[in-house]
Short mmCIF file of C-alpha atoms and ligand atoms in Angstrom, two decimals:
data_model
loop_
_atom_site.label_atom_id
_atom_site.label_comp_id
_atom_site.label_asym_id
_atom_site.label_seq_id
_atom_site.Cartn_x
_atom_site.Cartn_y
_atom_site.Cartn_z
CA MET A 679 -24.93 -25.27 -22.34
CA SER A 680 -27.77 -27.65 -21.62
CA LYS A 681 -29.32 -30.04 -24.08
CA ILE A 682 -31.20 -28.68 -27.11
CA LEU A 683 -34.83 -29.84 -26.98
CA TYR A 684 -35.91 -28.13 -30.18
CA GLU A 685 -34.41 -25.80 -32.76
CA GLY A 686 -36.74 -23.66 -34.86
CA LYS A 687 -36.12 -21.03 -37.53
CA SER A 688 -35.48 -18.18 -35.12
CA LYS A 689 -35.25 -19.80 -31.68
CA ILE A 690 -33.60 -22.64 -29.81
CA ILE A 691 -35.26 -24.30 -26.83
CA TYR A 692 -32.84 -25.71 -24.25
CA GLU A 693 -33.57 -27.96 -21.32
CA GLY A 694 -34.39 -25.85 -18.23
CA PRO A 695 -33.30 -26.16 -14.60
CA ASP A 696 -36.35 -28.38 -13.90
CA GLU A 697 -38.95 -30.20 -15.97
CA LYS A 698 -41.48 -27.34 -15.65
CA SER A 699 -39.30 -24.79 -17.49
CA VAL A 700 -37.10 -24.41 -20.56
CA VAL A 701 -34.68 -21.77 -21.81
CA MET A 702 -35.75 -19.94 -24.97
CA TYR A 703 -32.83 -18.51 -26.98
CA TYR A 704 -33.44 -15.91 -29.70
CA LYS A 705 -31.23 -16.53 -32.75
CA ASP A 706 -29.94 -13.91 -35.20
CA THR A 707 -31.38 -15.83 -38.15
CA ALA A 708 -34.05 -13.99 -40.12
CA THR A 709 -36.40 -16.11 -42.21
CA ALA A 710 -39.44 -15.40 -44.36
CA PHE A 711 -41.77 -17.24 -46.71
CA ASP A 712 -41.81 -20.34 -44.47
CA GLY A 713 -38.03 -20.49 -44.35
CA LYS A 714 -37.39 -20.10 -48.08
CA LYS A 715 -35.61 -16.74 -47.55
CA LYS A 716 -32.94 -16.79 -44.85
CA GLU A 717 -30.18 -14.47 -43.61
CA GLU A 718 -28.09 -13.88 -40.49
CA LEU A 719 -28.70 -10.43 -39.00
CA THR A 720 -26.23 -9.95 -36.17
CA GLY A 721 -28.00 -8.47 -33.15
CA LYS A 722 -31.55 -9.38 -34.19
CA GLY A 723 -31.93 -11.99 -31.44
CA LYS A 724 -30.98 -9.54 -28.71
CA LEU A 725 -33.35 -6.87 -30.07
CA ASN A 726 -36.30 -9.26 -30.32
CA SER A 727 -35.58 -10.68 -26.89
CA GLU A 728 -35.57 -7.23 -25.31
CA ILE A 729 -38.68 -6.03 -27.18
CA SER A 730 -40.62 -9.21 -26.41
CA GLY A 731 -39.50 -9.08 -22.76
CA ILE A 732 -40.85 -5.54 -22.36
CA ILE A 733 -44.15 -6.50 -24.01
CA TYR A 734 -44.57 -9.73 -22.01
CA ASN A 735 -43.87 -7.95 -18.71
CA TYR A 736 -46.45 -5.32 -19.66
CA LEU A 737 -49.03 -8.01 -20.53
CA THR A 738 -48.35 -9.83 -17.24
CA GLN A 739 -48.86 -6.59 -15.30
CA ASN A 740 -52.19 -6.28 -17.10
CA GLY A 741 -53.52 -9.72 -16.20
CA ILE A 742 -52.44 -11.89 -19.15
CA GLU A 743 -50.78 -15.15 -18.16
CA THR A 744 -47.67 -15.78 -20.29
CA HIS A 745 -44.90 -18.36 -20.34
CA LEU A 746 -42.23 -15.82 -19.31
CA ILE A 747 -40.64 -16.57 -15.92
CA LYS A 748 -37.60 -14.33 -16.20
CA ILE A 749 -35.16 -12.76 -18.61
CA LEU A 750 -31.81 -14.53 -18.25
CA ASP A 751 -29.44 -12.60 -20.51
CA ASP A 752 -29.34 -10.67 -23.81
CA ASN A 753 -30.74 -13.50 -25.90
CA SER A 754 -32.36 -15.90 -23.42
CA GLU A 755 -35.45 -16.20 -21.28
CA LEU A 756 -36.51 -18.81 -18.75
CA VAL A 757 -40.04 -19.81 -19.76
CA LYS A 758 -42.68 -22.28 -18.64
CA ARG A 759 -42.51 -25.57 -20.51
CA VAL A 760 -45.78 -25.62 -22.41
CA GLU A 761 -47.32 -28.05 -24.84
CA VAL A 762 -47.57 -25.76 -27.88
CA ILE A 763 -51.00 -25.69 -29.55
CA MET A 764 -50.18 -26.08 -33.24
CA VAL A 765 -52.13 -23.11 -34.58
CA GLU A 766 -51.20 -19.43 -34.85
CA SER A 767 -53.69 -16.81 -33.72
CA ILE A 768 -53.54 -13.78 -36.03
CA VAL A 769 -55.18 -10.44 -35.21
CA ARG A 770 -55.44 -7.56 -37.70
CA ASN A 771 -56.33 -3.91 -37.22
CA VAL A 772 -55.24 -2.69 -40.65
CA ALA A 773 -55.21 -4.59 -43.96
CA ALA A 774 -51.75 -5.77 -45.00
CA GLY A 775 -49.87 -8.87 -46.13
CA SER A 776 -51.88 -11.99 -46.87
CA PHE A 777 -55.19 -10.28 -45.95
CA SER A 778 -54.64 -7.61 -48.62
CA ARG A 779 -53.61 -10.20 -51.19
CA LYS A 780 -56.42 -12.65 -50.44
CA TYR A 781 -59.29 -10.17 -50.24
CA GLY A 782 -58.03 -7.48 -52.65
CA VAL A 783 -57.98 -4.77 -49.98
CA PRO A 784 -55.31 -2.06 -50.39
CA GLU A 785 -52.59 -2.29 -47.78
CA GLY A 786 -53.12 0.33 -45.07
CA THR A 787 -56.95 0.22 -45.13
CA ALA A 788 -58.18 0.54 -41.54
CA LEU A 789 -60.51 -2.33 -40.59
CA LYS A 790 -63.84 -1.49 -38.93
CA ASN A 791 -63.15 -4.07 -36.24
CA PRO A 792 -60.14 -6.24 -35.40
CA THR A 793 -60.24 -9.55 -37.24
CA THR A 794 -59.17 -12.88 -35.78
CA GLU A 795 -58.12 -16.01 -37.60
CA PHE A 796 -56.15 -19.18 -37.02
CA SER A 797 -53.55 -20.74 -39.25
CA LEU A 798 -52.01 -24.17 -38.99
CA LYS A 799 -48.40 -24.14 -37.73
CA ASP A 800 -46.94 -26.11 -40.62
CA ASP A 801 -44.19 -24.59 -42.78
CA ALA A 802 -44.31 -27.41 -45.32
CA LEU A 803 -47.97 -26.56 -46.01
CA GLY A 804 -47.32 -22.78 -45.88
CA ASP A 805 -49.21 -22.22 -42.59
CA PRO A 806 -52.69 -22.40 -44.22
CA MET A 807 -55.65 -20.62 -42.64
CA ILE A 808 -57.88 -23.07 -40.76
CA ASN A 809 -61.29 -22.57 -39.16
CA ASN A 810 -62.47 -23.61 -35.70
CA SER A 811 -64.47 -26.65 -36.84
CA GLN A 812 -61.48 -27.90 -38.84
CA ILE A 813 -59.17 -27.44 -35.83
CA THR A 814 -61.50 -29.33 -33.48
CA ALA A 815 -62.16 -32.01 -36.14
CA LEU A 816 -58.42 -32.67 -36.32
CA GLY A 817 -58.11 -32.76 -32.53
CA ILE A 818 -55.58 -29.89 -32.47
CA ALA A 819 -57.51 -27.92 -29.83
CA THR A 820 -60.94 -27.95 -28.21
CA ALA A 821 -63.67 -25.40 -28.94
CA GLU A 822 -63.22 -24.03 -25.39
CA GLU A 823 -59.49 -23.59 -25.92
CA LEU A 824 -60.09 -21.81 -29.23
CA ASP A 825 -62.67 -19.46 -27.69
CA PHE A 826 -60.23 -18.65 -24.88
CA MET A 827 -57.39 -18.03 -27.35
CA THR A 828 -59.54 -15.68 -29.43
CA GLU A 829 -60.74 -13.83 -26.32
CA GLN A 830 -57.16 -13.48 -25.03
CA SER A 831 -55.92 -12.40 -28.47
CA LEU A 832 -58.45 -9.55 -28.54
CA LYS A 833 -57.66 -8.52 -24.94
CA ILE A 834 -53.98 -8.47 -25.88
CA ASN A 835 -54.85 -6.39 -28.95
CA LYS A 836 -56.38 -3.64 -26.79
CA LEU A 837 -53.41 -3.67 -24.42
CA LEU A 838 -50.84 -3.63 -27.23
CA CYS A 839 -52.63 -0.90 -29.20
CA ASP A 840 -52.64 1.28 -26.06
CA LEU A 841 -48.96 0.71 -25.37
CA LEU A 842 -47.82 1.15 -28.96
CA GLU A 843 -49.94 4.20 -29.65
CA LYS A 844 -48.12 5.96 -26.82
CA ALA A 845 -44.88 5.00 -28.58
CA GLY A 846 -46.09 6.42 -31.91
CA ILE A 847 -46.48 2.97 -33.44
CA ARG A 848 -49.49 1.58 -35.32
CA LEU A 849 -50.14 -2.10 -34.58
CA VAL A 850 -51.18 -3.33 -38.03
CA ASP A 851 -51.35 -7.06 -37.31
CA TYR A 852 -49.57 -9.79 -35.38
CA LYS A 853 -49.33 -13.48 -34.66
CA LEU A 854 -49.64 -15.11 -31.24
CA GLU A 855 -49.04 -18.63 -30.04
CA PHE A 856 -50.51 -20.40 -27.04
CA GLY A 857 -49.62 -23.53 -25.10
CA ARG A 858 -51.05 -25.78 -22.41
CA TYR A 859 -49.55 -25.49 -18.94
CA GLU A 860 -50.90 -27.11 -15.77
CA GLY A 861 -54.38 -27.40 -17.29
CA ARG A 862 -54.48 -23.80 -18.49
CA VAL A 863 -53.88 -22.19 -21.88
CA ILE A 864 -51.22 -19.49 -21.70
CA LEU A 865 -49.46 -17.16 -24.13
CA CYS A 866 -46.09 -18.43 -25.37
CA ASP A 867 -43.47 -17.70 -28.05
CA GLU A 868 -42.59 -14.04 -28.73
CA ILE A 869 -44.16 -10.70 -29.63
CA SER A 870 -41.60 -8.76 -31.64
CA PRO A 871 -41.03 -7.11 -35.03
CA ASP A 872 -40.58 -10.66 -36.35
CA SER A 873 -44.18 -11.54 -35.50
CA CYS A 874 -45.98 -8.18 -35.81
CA ARG A 875 -46.38 -5.41 -38.35
CA PHE A 876 -45.40 -2.15 -36.68
CA TRP A 877 -45.78 1.09 -38.68
CA ASP A 878 -44.81 4.60 -37.68
CA ILE A 879 -48.13 6.18 -36.75
CA LYS A 880 -47.44 9.37 -38.74
CA THR A 881 -45.46 8.24 -41.79
CA ASN A 882 -46.53 4.55 -42.03
CA GLU A 883 -42.84 3.64 -42.30
CA LYS A 884 -42.44 -0.11 -41.74
CA LEU A 885 -40.47 -0.99 -38.60
CA ASP A 886 -40.79 -4.79 -38.75
CA LYS A 887 -39.92 -7.95 -40.63
CA ASP A 888 -41.52 -6.63 -43.83
CA ARG A 889 -38.24 -4.68 -44.18
CA PHE A 890 -36.57 -8.08 -44.59
CA ARG A 891 -39.37 -9.79 -46.54
CA ARG A 892 -39.57 -6.93 -49.06
CA ASP A 893 -35.84 -6.04 -49.22
CA LEU A 894 -36.42 -2.52 -47.89
CA GLY A 895 -32.99 -2.41 -46.21
CA ASN A 896 -31.99 -1.30 -42.70
CA VAL A 897 -33.97 -4.15 -41.11
CA LEU A 898 -32.39 -3.83 -37.68
CA GLY A 899 -32.76 -0.03 -37.82
CA GLY A 900 -36.52 -0.63 -37.76
CA TYR A 901 -36.24 -3.05 -34.80
CA GLU A 902 -33.98 -0.61 -32.89
CA ASN A 903 -36.47 2.15 -33.54
CA VAL A 904 -39.28 0.02 -32.00
CA LEU A 905 -37.16 -0.83 -28.96
CA GLY A 906 -36.12 2.80 -28.43
CA ARG A 907 -39.75 3.92 -28.50
CA ILE A 908 -41.33 1.27 -26.25
CA LYS A 909 -38.54 1.20 -23.65
CA ASP A 910 -39.74 4.22 -21.73
CA VAL A 911 -43.48 4.06 -22.41
CA LYS A 912 -45.56 3.26 -19.35
P1 5GP B 2176 -49.77 -12.43 -42.95
O1 5GP B 2176 -50.93 -13.35 -42.83
O2 5GP B 2176 -50.13 -11.10 -43.51
O3 5GP B 2176 -48.59 -13.07 -43.64
O4 5GP B 2176 -49.24 -12.17 -41.45
C1 5GP B 2176 -50.04 -11.50 -40.51
C2 5GP B 2176 -49.19 -11.17 -39.29
O5 5GP B 2176 -48.83 -12.36 -38.59
C3 5GP B 2176 -47.87 -10.46 -39.62
O6 5GP B 2176 -47.59 -9.53 -38.59
C4 5GP B 2176 -46.85 -11.58 -39.61
O7 5GP B 2176 -45.57 -11.10 -39.21
C5 5GP B 2176 -47.43 -12.53 -38.57
N1 5GP B 2176 -47.18 -13.93 -38.94
C6 5GP B 2176 -47.94 -14.74 -39.71
N2 5GP B 2176 -47.39 -15.98 -39.83
C7 5GP B 2176 -46.26 -15.94 -39.12
C8 5GP B 2176 -45.23 -16.92 -38.85
O8 5GP B 2176 -45.27 -18.08 -39.29
N3 5GP B 2176 -44.18 -16.50 -38.07
C9 5GP B 2176 -44.10 -15.24 -37.57
N4 5GP B 2176 -43.03 -14.90 -36.82
N5 5GP B 2176 -45.06 -14.30 -37.78
C10 5GP B 2176 -46.12 -14.65 -38.56
#
């Protein structure tokens, strides 16, 4: 195995075959509440890797530039070596999670338009929400980069809603990350049940990491369900 460049809560980044790429390995570790809750779920890495691979290939086919170069094996992808922009871009279609708590909106309330927000990528601070002027004031990203990230996040929302609706899945909300690569801002990290809320479109059954966060049981059953449904959707 090559040298570890970075190890996060759910992924390991290894040195790649050249300085323009790295290998992203999906671990089986499940974490929530900024790492305070942690468990090994054998097979989670492979499921997330496959789900994210399908979604990234679909986004690429639809004109979104991503970091994915190629899927290497069950748990690993060769990806472009980006300079990660240290904010998360969160899009919501339905109220849930921190949005419901913060604004007193019952979980499951459909939103009249998708919402966008940024939060600081900082576990120790609990990933606090941060606005554009605060991000630019701290020199984390430029206003142009933030506008591009928001525009891409909303484009991705349309594409994902289309794909998932065909699979009988409601895209409640999700988190994206972006990085700088050869002067451009491109999508990086993963899109999986670890980073999205996926609900069954008919029953509202949760098929994502909320099963782990809220001790609902059968966490990987939810992830397998998502994979089974999106595999054959075109
Ligand atoms: P909330 O703000 O309700 O906690 O999260 C909104 C959405 O973004 C959820 O789909 C959640 O899974 C995702 N999300 C927010 N922060 C993080 C994070 O730090 N890591 C991951 N993997 N997903 C996140």
